[in-house]
XYZ file of C-alpha atoms in Angstrom:
711
model
C 45.736 -25.658 -7.140
C 47.698 -22.399 -8.878
C 51.739 -22.869 -7.446
C 54.007 -19.182 -7.426
C 54.708 -18.220 -11.202
C 52.073 -20.004 -12.828
C 51.701 -16.759 -14.136
C 47.686 -17.467 -15.416
C 44.688 -15.552 -15.484
C 42.695 -14.880 -11.894
C 39.645 -15.864 -12.254
C 36.329 -16.065 -9.217
C 33.890 -17.823 -7.649
C 30.414 -15.921 -8.502
C 28.431 -14.478 -5.710
C 24.351 -17.072 -5.531
C 21.934 -15.682 -4.004
C 19.555 -16.717 -1.166
C 15.530 -15.513 -1.031
C 13.828 -16.003 1.605
C 10.164 -16.739 1.157
C 9.608 -12.851 3.828
C 11.046 -11.314 1.327
C 8.565 -12.202 -1.500
C 5.814 -11.701 1.625
C 6.060 -8.378 2.536
C 7.625 -7.001 -1.349
C 3.414 -8.455 -2.803
C 2.581 -6.451 0.507
C 4.673 -3.450 -0.261
C 3.211 -3.438 -3.955
C -0.455 -4.058 -3.058
C -0.674 -1.239 -0.042
C 1.740 0.881 -0.734
C 3.727 0.588 -4.119
C 0.412 0.150 -6.410
C 1.738 0.768 -10.092
C 4.707 2.797 -9.195
C 7.622 0.294 -10.899
C 10.208 3.360 -9.201
C 13.639 1.871 -8.491
C 13.851 0.581 -4.046
C 16.405 0.461 -2.002
C 17.079 -2.381 -0.519
C 19.673 -4.124 1.257
C 20.864 -7.952 1.824
C 24.140 -9.510 3.509
C 26.499 -12.106 3.179
C 29.045 -13.135 6.259
C 32.717 -15.604 5.656
C 32.167 -18.569 4.351
C 32.815 -21.026 7.300
C 32.101 -24.207 6.168
C 34.803 -25.966 4.012
C 32.498 -27.241 1.273
C 29.624 -24.764 1.184
C 29.687 -21.586 0.298
C 27.434 -18.598 1.781
C 25.196 -17.009 -0.385
C 23.990 -12.906 -0.893
C 20.907 -13.332 1.532
C 17.503 -11.669 1.154
C 14.698 -11.250 4.253
C 11.765 -9.770 5.100
C 13.683 -7.075 6.307
C 15.758 -6.203 3.390
C 12.757 -4.257 1.996
C 11.964 -0.736 3.699
C 8.270 -0.510 6.000
C 5.205 -1.387 4.531
C 3.715 1.754 6.806
C 2.822 4.884 5.064
C 6.509 6.803 6.300
C 8.892 8.147 3.601
C 10.778 4.812 2.101
C 14.473 4.419 2.812
C 17.217 2.778 2.168
C 17.303 -0.640 5.135
C 19.234 -1.761 6.840
C 20.094 -4.588 9.200
C 21.462 -4.124 13.259
C 25.400 -2.710 12.299
C 27.952 -5.511 14.751
C 26.336 -9.066 13.416
C 29.132 -10.914 13.279
C 26.940 -12.785 10.721
C 25.510 -10.502 8.193
C 28.112 -8.377 6.291
C 25.302 -5.591 4.625
C 25.527 -4.413 1.020
C 23.457 -1.824 -1.045
C 20.852 -2.802 -3.446
C 18.376 -2.123 -5.778
C 15.770 -3.265 -6.338
C 13.349 -2.732 -10.036
C 10.544 -5.033 -9.523
C 8.095 -4.317 -13.090
C 4.120 -4.451 -14.201
C 4.231 -7.427 -16.361
C 6.301 -10.473 -17.331
C 6.597 -7.956 -20.714
C 8.083 -5.445 -18.273
C 10.038 -8.304 -16.375
C 11.540 -9.210 -20.058
C 12.309 -5.883 -21.964
C 14.266 -4.370 -19.438
C 17.273 -2.926 -20.827
C 19.607 -5.216 -18.508
C 22.784 -4.369 -19.708
C 22.005 -0.384 -19.158
C 20.050 -1.408 -15.416
C 23.598 -2.768 -14.596
C 26.548 0.088 -15.610
C 24.563 2.085 -14.034
C 25.152 0.127 -10.725
C 28.811 -0.069 -12.318
C 28.882 3.565 -12.175
C 27.901 4.024 -8.700
C 30.492 1.905 -7.179
C 33.128 3.901 -9.922
C 32.076 7.266 -7.961
C 32.032 5.633 -4.843
C 35.947 5.138 -5.779
C 36.897 8.287 -6.816
C 34.636 10.057 -4.262
C 36.515 8.473 -0.711
C 32.925 6.786 0.383
C 34.452 2.858 0.084
C 37.660 4.170 2.753
C 34.383 5.227 5.248
C 31.746 2.580 3.860
C 33.576 -0.079 1.773
C 30.462 -2.680 1.685
C 29.747 -0.149 -1.416
C 32.012 -2.284 -3.244
C 29.440 -5.708 -3.173
C 26.701 -2.953 -4.919
C 23.567 -5.491 -5.840
C 21.259 -5.262 -8.268
C 17.427 -7.677 -8.160
C 14.900 -7.477 -11.093
C 11.699 -9.240 -10.817
C 8.048 -9.401 -11.760
C 5.314 -10.611 -8.764
C 2.517 -12.674 -10.198
C -0.200 -12.221 -7.642
C -2.499 -13.913 -8.796
C -0.457 -17.363 -9.215
C 2.144 -16.392 -6.021
C 5.497 -17.046 -8.053
C 8.137 -14.386 -8.587
C 10.123 -14.005 -11.414
C 13.622 -12.654 -11.037
C 17.011 -12.204 -11.838
C 20.208 -10.960 -9.757
C 23.585 -9.101 -10.964
C 26.832 -8.863 -9.000
C 28.637 -5.783 -10.872
C 31.752 -6.243 -11.128
C 34.182 -3.368 -12.641
C 36.446 -5.585 -15.501
C 39.943 -5.399 -15.706
C 41.448 -4.796 -18.703
C 43.378 -6.642 -19.210
C 42.849 -8.989 -16.288
C 44.271 -9.680 -13.931
C 47.622 -12.365 -13.105
C 47.850 -14.509 -10.493
C 51.031 -14.657 -9.488
C 50.301 -16.811 -6.635
C 47.700 -18.730 -3.978
C 48.087 -20.908 -1.795
C 45.994 -21.629 1.828
C 47.543 -18.743 4.412
C 48.496 -21.391 7.133
C 51.182 -22.185 3.812
C 51.920 -18.301 4.020
C 52.767 -17.114 7.140
C 54.818 -18.389 9.851
C 53.412 -20.508 12.508
C 54.003 -17.123 14.803
C 52.319 -14.807 11.845
C 49.579 -17.400 11.342
C 48.691 -17.235 15.160
C 49.057 -13.857 16.134
C 46.538 -12.776 12.380
C 44.065 -15.693 14.158
C 44.144 -13.930 17.260
C 43.427 -10.106 14.981
C 41.385 -11.115 13.548
C 39.099 -12.880 15.459
C 39.525 -9.887 18.224
C 38.129 -7.382 14.652
C 35.313 -9.813 14.379
C 34.013 -9.742 17.466
C 34.123 -6.576 18.268
C 30.823 -4.947 17.523
C 32.595 -1.756 15.339
C 33.941 -3.776 13.107
C 32.880 -6.983 12.748
C 30.543 -6.346 9.973
C 32.856 -4.365 7.991
C 34.023 -6.545 4.822
C 37.281 -4.944 3.224
C 40.007 -4.856 5.899
C 43.663 -4.359 5.483
C 45.669 -6.699 7.407
C 49.380 -6.121 8.315
C 52.414 -8.157 10.130
C 55.425 -6.326 11.291
C 59.163 -8.201 11.693
C 58.105 -9.515 15.074
C 56.007 -11.511 13.658
C 52.625 -8.931 15.331
C 50.186 -9.050 13.568
C 46.788 -5.859 13.454
C 43.870 -5.413 10.860
C 42.986 -1.723 10.027
C 40.984 -0.206 8.089
C 41.449 1.013 4.033
C 41.685 4.203 5.235
C 45.083 3.723 7.194
C 47.236 2.347 4.258
C 48.933 5.933 4.522
C 50.302 4.885 7.825
C 50.830 0.557 6.937
C 53.716 1.441 5.089
C 56.693 1.277 6.885
C 59.022 -0.653 6.311
C 59.573 -4.159 7.502
C 54.947 -5.279 7.228
C 53.847 -8.101 5.783
C 50.612 -5.991 3.690
C 47.014 -7.407 3.024
C 44.437 -6.168 1.507
C 41.961 -8.628 2.950
C 38.116 -9.405 2.829
C 35.235 -11.472 3.813
C 35.512 -13.840 1.529
C 32.253 -15.961 1.037
C 33.255 -18.124 -0.823
C 34.806 -22.152 -0.584
C 36.547 -23.300 -3.394
C 40.531 -23.386 -2.301
C 41.259 -22.673 -6.498
C 39.437 -19.169 -6.817
C 38.719 -15.790 -4.629
C 34.905 -14.578 -4.168
C 33.757 -12.318 -6.290
C 34.133 -9.497 -4.131
C 37.766 -9.391 -4.848
C 37.412 -8.493 -7.752
C 36.418 -4.691 -7.377
C 38.499 -4.537 -4.946
C 41.600 -4.619 -6.514
C 39.728 -2.618 -8.931
C 39.296 -0.269 -6.076
C 42.711 -1.117 -5.071
C 44.303 0.155 -8.572
C 42.446 2.971 -9.224
C 43.150 4.536 -5.419
C 46.351 4.096 -5.074
C 47.870 2.795 -8.518
C 48.722 -0.600 -7.405
C 50.610 -3.074 -10.066
C 51.604 -6.394 -7.279
C 48.519 -6.391 -4.446
C 48.352 -9.333 -2.041
C 45.249 -10.680 -0.915
C 43.683 -12.696 1.778
C 40.806 -14.465 1.013
C 38.712 -14.708 5.165
C 36.982 -17.927 5.725
C 36.404 -19.524 8.540
C 35.069 -22.863 10.889
C 32.597 -22.316 13.440
C 33.104 -18.314 13.768
C 36.608 -18.116 14.298
C 39.349 -17.569 11.201
C 40.483 -20.491 9.928
C 44.296 -20.066 7.867
C 43.671 -23.035 6.368
C 40.647 -22.701 4.800
C 41.186 -18.373 4.102
C 43.886 -17.852 0.477
C 46.998 -15.952 0.079
C 47.578 -14.724 -2.605
C 49.415 -12.490 -5.248
C 48.180 -10.638 -8.418
C 50.060 -8.627 -10.524
C 47.290 -5.451 -12.491
C 48.287 -3.869 -15.301
C 45.689 -1.217 -16.666
C 45.038 1.311 -19.391
C 45.144 5.118 -18.729
C 41.621 5.463 -19.067
C 41.383 3.855 -15.823
C 43.222 7.153 -14.260
C 40.549 9.250 -15.184
C 36.915 9.623 -13.605
C 34.877 10.248 -16.373
C 35.670 6.756 -18.551
C 33.867 3.989 -16.461
C 35.106 1.079 -16.147
C 32.544 -1.743 -18.199
C 30.703 -4.761 -16.242
C 29.618 -7.748 -16.288
C 28.093 -9.428 -13.663
C 24.432 -11.733 -14.124
C 23.702 -14.223 -11.887
C 23.742 -17.493 -14.259
C 20.928 -20.390 -13.395
C 22.323 -23.657 -13.552
C 24.600 -22.476 -15.790
C 22.721 -19.810 -18.075
C 22.128 -16.337 -17.973
C 18.083 -16.604 -18.163
C 16.035 -15.504 -14.824
C 14.954 -17.733 -12.013
C 11.152 -18.304 -10.835
C 10.500 -18.986 -7.622
C 5.901 -20.291 -7.011
C 4.919 -20.359 -3.127
C 1.174 -21.109 -3.659
C 2.415 -24.602 -2.397
C 4.071 -23.834 0.480
C 1.801 -20.382 2.006
C -0.987 -20.958 4.348
C -3.655 -22.009 2.042
C -6.044 -18.737 4.350
C -3.784 -16.341 4.439
C -3.369 -16.960 0.160
C -7.509 -16.768 0.635
C -7.258 -12.936 2.239
C -4.213 -12.227 -0.740
C -5.906 -12.966 -3.148
C -9.898 -11.232 -2.216
C -7.901 -8.803 -1.279
C -6.475 -8.276 -4.557
C -9.381 -7.200 -7.050
C -10.375 -4.093 -4.099
C -6.520 -2.684 -4.491
C -6.357 -3.182 -7.727
C -9.476 -0.903 -8.648
C -7.658 1.246 -5.914
C -4.317 1.985 -7.917
C -6.091 3.262 -11.615
C -10.035 3.018 -11.084
C -10.751 4.176 -7.053
C -7.697 6.209 -5.822
C -9.816 6.935 -3.050
C -12.001 3.057 -1.835
C -11.369 3.615 1.622
C -10.649 -0.754 2.368
C -10.406 -0.074 6.235
C -13.824 0.547 6.436
C -15.334 -2.503 4.041
C -12.257 -4.865 5.791
C -13.664 -3.508 9.476
C -17.618 -3.108 8.755
C -20.072 -5.721 10.685
C -23.444 -6.362 8.165
C -26.170 -8.316 9.821
C -28.013 -9.860 7.327
C -31.595 -10.757 7.800
C -32.646 -13.616 5.821
C -30.914 -16.241 5.134
C -32.967 -16.902 1.437
C -31.990 -15.964 -2.456
C -31.762 -12.228 -1.263
C -29.725 -13.308 2.015
C -27.526 -15.844 0.210
C -25.815 -13.256 -2.850
C -26.048 -9.927 -0.944
C -23.967 -12.554 1.825
C -21.336 -13.310 -1.398
C -22.019 -9.356 -2.853
C -19.937 -8.343 1.041
C -17.369 -10.970 0.456
C -15.798 -10.245 -3.047
C -16.078 -6.402 -1.125
C -14.503 -6.871 1.554
C -16.330 -7.290 4.118
C -15.192 -10.085 6.273
C -17.388 -10.180 9.003
C -20.898 -10.907 8.572
C -24.063 -12.547 10.862
C -26.915 -14.127 9.006
C -30.684 -14.769 10.672
C -32.976 -17.113 9.323
C -35.310 -19.795 11.907
C -36.169 -21.758 8.108
C -34.426 -24.887 7.087
C -33.231 -25.583 4.129
C -35.400 -27.116 1.086
C -34.901 -29.124 -2.265
C -36.076 -26.262 -3.716
C -33.941 -24.138 -2.286
C -30.119 -25.003 -3.782
C -30.911 -23.705 -7.578
C -31.977 -20.302 -6.300
C -30.246 -19.866 -3.180
C -26.181 -19.959 -3.926
C -25.442 -20.968 -0.654
C -26.870 -24.264 -0.493
C -26.091 -28.122 -1.642
C -28.149 -30.691 -2.258
C -26.347 -32.450 1.167
C -27.812 -28.672 3.424
C -31.618 -30.644 2.050
C -31.139 -34.114 3.971
C -32.885 -35.308 6.856
C -35.154 -32.721 7.382
C -32.672 -29.590 6.095
C -29.735 -27.739 8.366
C -31.506 -24.245 9.531
C -30.375 -22.424 6.452
C -28.108 -19.937 9.425
C -26.001 -22.160 10.676
C -25.622 -23.815 6.655
C -25.030 -21.009 5.416
C -22.520 -20.025 7.598
C -20.194 -22.960 6.648
C -21.037 -22.219 2.828
C -18.527 -18.859 3.735
C -16.452 -20.628 5.477
C -15.467 -22.848 2.982
C -16.110 -19.517 -0.005
C -13.423 -17.847 2.058
C -12.197 -19.101 4.993
C -11.443 -15.900 7.049
C -14.242 -14.397 7.037
C -16.118 -14.348 10.281
C -19.517 -15.328 10.026
C -22.170 -16.356 12.664
C -25.435 -18.477 12.297
C -28.906 -17.060 14.327
C -31.614 -19.312 13.791
C -34.329 -16.932 15.910
C -38.160 -15.711 13.871
C -38.479 -12.329 13.611
C -41.875 -12.012 15.707
C -44.040 -9.328 13.478
C -47.069 -7.086 13.525
C -50.147 -9.354 12.661
C -49.542 -12.572 13.663
C -50.807 -12.736 17.062
C -48.688 -15.050 19.868
C -50.434 -16.785 23.028
C -49.607 -15.679 26.520
C -47.856 -19.209 27.007
C -45.014 -17.269 24.306
C -45.356 -14.571 25.575
C -41.406 -13.992 26.982
C -40.195 -16.390 23.813
C -41.415 -13.291 21.658
C -39.541 -10.945 23.748
C -36.694 -12.992 24.041
C -36.498 -13.001 20.545
C -37.178 -9.024 20.805
C -34.470 -8.761 22.903
C -32.048 -11.001 20.736
C -32.664 -8.516 17.570
C -32.160 -5.905 19.528
C -29.239 -6.946 20.638
C -27.383 -7.589 16.874
C -29.239 -4.843 15.456
C -27.150 -2.471 18.181
C -23.783 -4.724 17.491
C -24.051 -3.778 14.018
C -23.309 -1.680 11.937
C -25.196 -2.351 8.630
C -28.535 -4.271 8.870
C -29.918 -5.205 5.565
C -33.898 -6.802 5.580
C -33.811 -8.999 3.228
C -36.881 -11.616 4.320
C -39.697 -12.829 2.524
C -42.804 -10.570 3.665
C -43.800 -7.442 4.705
C -44.433 -7.702 8.307
C -41.070 -9.318 9.186
C -39.376 -6.130 7.577
C -41.610 -4.005 10.840
C -39.881 -4.977 13.700
C -36.023 -4.126 12.471
C -37.161 -0.472 10.556
C -38.281 0.413 13.649
C -35.625 -0.483 16.087
C -32.980 0.545 13.177
C -34.593 4.133 13.080
C -34.035 4.137 16.825
C -30.370 3.282 16.164
C -29.829 4.880 13.681
C -28.525 2.191 11.682
C -27.658 2.130 7.986
C -30.461 -0.034 6.966
C -31.118 -1.221 3.364
C -34.034 -3.709 2.075
C -34.332 -5.220 -0.854
C -37.468 -7.272 -1.957
C -38.987 -8.840 -5.075
C -42.164 -9.476 -6.766
C -42.266 -11.698 -9.874
C -40.456 -9.974 -12.581
C -40.022 -6.154 -9.918
C -37.672 -5.678 -7.506
C -37.017 -2.994 -4.846
C -34.142 -1.242 -3.523
C -33.266 1.513 -1.014
C -31.599 3.051 2.233
C -33.487 3.957 5.088
C -32.679 7.441 6.299
C -31.640 7.864 9.701
C -34.328 7.691 12.495
C -36.115 10.860 13.891
C -34.426 11.654 16.921
C -31.260 12.006 15.131
C -30.853 14.470 12.676
C -27.931 15.924 14.498
C -26.484 12.781 16.609
C -23.419 12.526 18.456
C -21.460 9.098 17.025
C -19.869 8.689 20.516
C -23.148 8.841 21.912
C -25.066 6.882 19.145
C -22.823 3.842 17.915
C -21.171 2.695 20.985
C -19.980 -0.555 19.799
C -19.925 -0.468 16.360
C -18.128 1.884 13.292
C -14.592 1.209 13.925
C -12.215 4.534 14.412
C -11.866 5.074 10.563
C -16.152 5.644 10.276
C -15.833 7.915 12.955
C -15.095 10.080 9.499
C -17.966 10.011 8.077
C -20.933 12.654 8.469
C -23.902 12.710 10.733
C -25.270 15.986 10.372
C -28.179 17.584 7.832
C -27.050 20.954 7.530
C -29.262 21.949 4.904
C -31.611 21.046 7.797
C -34.029 19.218 4.799
C -36.595 16.570 5.024
C -35.086 13.032 6.460
C -35.348 10.062 3.818
C -38.384 7.698 4.343
C -38.134 3.903 5.235
C -39.610 1.172 3.491
C -42.760 1.605 5.378
C -43.745 5.207 5.451
C -45.349 5.673 1.765
C -48.189 2.959 3.382
C -51.154 3.791 4.496
C -52.220 1.181 6.293
C -50.505 -1.528 9.048
C -48.412 -4.414 8.178
C -51.061 -7.736 8.843
C -50.526 -11.562 8.556
C -49.602 -11.542 4.687
C -49.175 -15.961 4.808
C -51.894 -16.790 5.755
C -55.857 -18.535 3.827
C -53.246 -18.213 0.710
C -52.054 -20.767 -2.137
C -48.689 -22.104 -2.135
C -47.648 -19.974 -5.048
C -49.473 -16.611 -3.250
C -47.000 -18.113 0.384
C -43.707 -18.154 -1.401
C -42.055 -16.183 -3.160
C -41.647 -16.907 -7.036
C -40.047 -13.924 -8.591
C -37.704 -14.812 -11.445
C -34.209 -16.127 -11.495
C -31.961 -13.560 -12.317
C -33.909 -10.858 -10.474
C -31.889 -12.051 -6.958
C -28.604 -11.590 -8.222
C -29.434 -7.211 -9.534
C -31.094 -6.659 -6.355
C -28.614 -8.591 -4.280
C -26.204 -6.304 -6.516
C -27.631 -2.962 -6.561
C -28.409 -3.478 -2.777
C -24.752 -3.970 -1.641
C -23.256 -1.096 -4.291
C -25.760 1.399 -2.386
C -24.189 0.193 0.748
C -20.834 0.688 -0.972
C -21.633 3.950 -1.444
C -23.262 5.159 1.963
C -19.348 4.447 3.106
C -17.834 6.382 0.854
C -20.052 9.384 1.034
C -18.994 11.832 3.111
C -22.216 12.329 5.228
C -22.853 8.524 5.103
C -26.223 7.913 6.487
C -27.741 11.388 5.747
C -26.928 11.374 2.275
C -29.085 13.952 0.110
C -30.686 10.803 -2.170
C -29.425 11.290 -6.037
C -31.591 10.886 -8.836
C -30.120 9.309 -12.397
C -29.674 11.696 -14.826
C -30.718 15.055 -12.530
C -29.131 18.507 -12.564
C -28.441 19.052 -8.945
C -24.911 17.543 -9.005
C -24.220 16.917 -5.338
C -21.948 13.502 -5.257
C -22.425 12.456 -8.940
C -18.594 13.416 -9.887
C -17.561 10.968 -6.707
C -15.702 7.767 -7.757
C -18.636 5.339 -6.793
C -21.125 7.615 -8.532
C -24.369 9.242 -7.373
C -26.237 7.730 -4.250
C -30.013 7.270 -5.004
C -32.888 6.523 -1.988
C -34.377 3.972 -4.203
C -33.645 1.483 -7.308
C -37.090 0.161 -8.447
C -36.265 -2.094 -11.641
C -38.179 -4.188 -13.782
C -37.476 -6.932 -16.179
C -39.317 -6.930 -18.671
C -38.882 -3.619 -20.331
C -35.181 -4.478 -18.537
C -36.306 -1.160 -17.020
C -34.341 0.543 -13.449
C -35.935 3.838 -11.634
C -34.571 5.581 -9.290
C -37.275 7.467 -7.237
C -36.527 9.560 -3.411
C -39.832 8.760 -0.618
C -39.115 11.242 2.156
C -40.586 9.793 5.356
C -44.389 11.012 6.879
C -45.082 11.498 9.953
C -47.836 8.583 9.812
C -45.217 5.676 8.963
C -46.164 2.585 10.576
C -42.556 1.920 11.224
C -39.707 5.183 11.836
C -42.131 8.373 12.823
C -41.253 9.600 15.591
C -45.203 8.844 17.498
C -43.836 5.026 17.061
C -39.836 5.574 17.980
C -41.438 7.416 21.678
C -43.370 4.807 22.200
C -41.134 2.172 21.401
C -38.594 4.400 23.647
C -41.511 5.206 26.776
C -43.102 1.331 26.737
C -40.492 -0.911 25.468
C -41.321 -4.762 24.523
C -44.693 -4.018 25.669
C -45.187 -1.890 22.850
C -43.810 -4.056 20.770
C -46.019 -7.234 21.981
C -49.563 -4.476 21.569
C -48.334 -4.259 17.785
C -48.353 -7.941 17.683
C -51.252 -8.613 18.964
C -53.356 -5.734 17.683
C -53.658 -5.413 14.048
C -55.043 -1.782 14.196
C -52.651 -0.869 16.856
C -50.593 1.092 14.614
C -52.610 2.610 12.501
C -54.542 3.782 15.375
C -51.946 4.928 16.867
C -50.242 7.490 13.893
C -53.733 8.550 12.467
C -53.836 6.254 9.613
C -57.302 4.866 11.010
C -58.337 8.145 10.960
C -57.062 9.289 7.212
C -58.293 6.696 6.407
C -61.931 7.260 7.876
C -61.262 11.253 6.227
C -60.563 9.556 3.278
C -63.850 6.727 3.248
C -66.097 10.832 3.487
C -64.847 12.670 0.968
C -64.743 9.853 -1.290
C -68.604 9.335 -0.620
C -69.410 12.995 -0.695
C -67.836 12.873 -3.946
C -69.717 9.989 -5.443
C -73.005 12.528 -4.008
C -71.841 14.911 -5.586
C -71.955 13.109 -9.289
C -74.876 11.465 -8.198
C -76.499 14.244 -7.958
C -75.137 15.659 -11.635
C -76.290 12.855 -13.329
C -79.302 13.027 -12.263
C -79.692 16.605 -13.964
C -78.587 15.470 -16.710
C -81.069 13.272 -17.395
C -83.722 15.171 -16.087
C -82.619 17.795 -18.678
């Protein structure tokens, strides 16, 4: 221990840092949701307290609340609640870089000097007298690798260099420096100061002891009034260090302030420490230091040099912490899944609306090759709520092409596709809210017996409820007739509907137009339980009065009928080239994202590739077509437009009106009578007229031929 007259150089115990995991979690959230690639300095706040353990120093600590809020409000300097005796708040600045190269390339000496200049200006401006915490300013540089959840960081605690260094004359436990009466009075005064919510967290103070041994604790700004003869005056600070031979790092700038402010050459200081929350003068230190400074210190423009980068195990290198193992796997999965989307929004798609993608509910009718691919594409775009409907079981031939199934799903007769697909989705992304519904879709052309009617009608009602409770419906079934009832129900409720259909080497992806009675709907009436508030901003009115877009059945001249009976195995199964389903599925999901981000939503006008009509082609996601048809043999793809038909068997006014009037009985009649829909919509008459016209035309040709022969 240094004794009186030792004349050694005064040495200080460096500050040590401690960063709570919550700090890194909030920084990650701010980086993804607010800052993006903006690497501007961020005001932060840390805290320390007087040392309270004889063998362990206190750290400068950062918590989640050390960072600004992740709300959309303007960033402000975060501050802990004042008056907490265990938290002496300290202002800091964070430089979070975008790349590891930028992190290593930072001008560390320049940054340290800039922070030291702030301390120097606060000394000369008098700000230290009002808020002495600024003497302990700190600097943090970091790089957050959000793919690996590792964080590289380096603290600096800028300290102005005294030149020449301060000389230590005396350093001893405070209990040996004060008399018994003085020690008791100092302890009492410090405890009262620390227990007051007004002064508890003021880190730099004055302690005066009168000739009557009575002590008082005061603010630094009271220095002039403490110059009475006979008083012992000590410059005290809350010392986080426990070492018996060295004061803490905070004393360095405190001495610089005392010297520059009052030009003192001899300074008596008190390293205030505690035990169990009360002043402990046996742990606290009192010292005497001699300070000699150059003439330049009295000039405001002359900023002293500074030191202060924290050592890592004795070396001048940054630290690194990896939180991947300590974080909840589900939370990690969510952050990783969202990462690509948020990175897209930083540069390429600033208008990308993640809220609408996260909240939308998608119903997938069919859990086969298309259903599996669409579900995975939806999750990649951030969709969290997915329901799959299918009544089939996983067969041995399925896993190779249907990406959500494995061999285990095929054993013992095969699991239901709907439930097996949900299990797979949850393994891929634990945060997905997925549901599997095992049910058949009633189909026209597939008559039911009187004993089956109640069961079929119950399936109809259940399908209607499912469509009503979801925002987007994908028609991904194998047969044409299985798409009829969902198309009708979607037209009736004005749901966003997307069809994907496969041939052997060709595909169709299309969005259905709005229903016939929903050209100017009230969103609150039409979709009471569907889209979240963020979707309310989608315009649902077709202001130019143009004809609505058609559905999957609008170009047909016959009603959907049984397409599976009396067919060979290859005709009953969907036989397609393996690459077709992933292409069509991806386009179907991209089409949905385009609809959600178009200002007119479901009422958006159809656009064609390479057209000159402008439209929404300037939107970040590109044009919004009605139909996309592709051909693998020629590696071609085209966009087409098909308007609604007044004779459509699924979405025309006649059919939807009849459904609204008769409900389930109408559906039952359509199922049991093959020509009912054709008769209702006028297709029967249309075909009869077409046949008559063809016969007349043939007669004319025959007459003409006869005439030629006679010639």
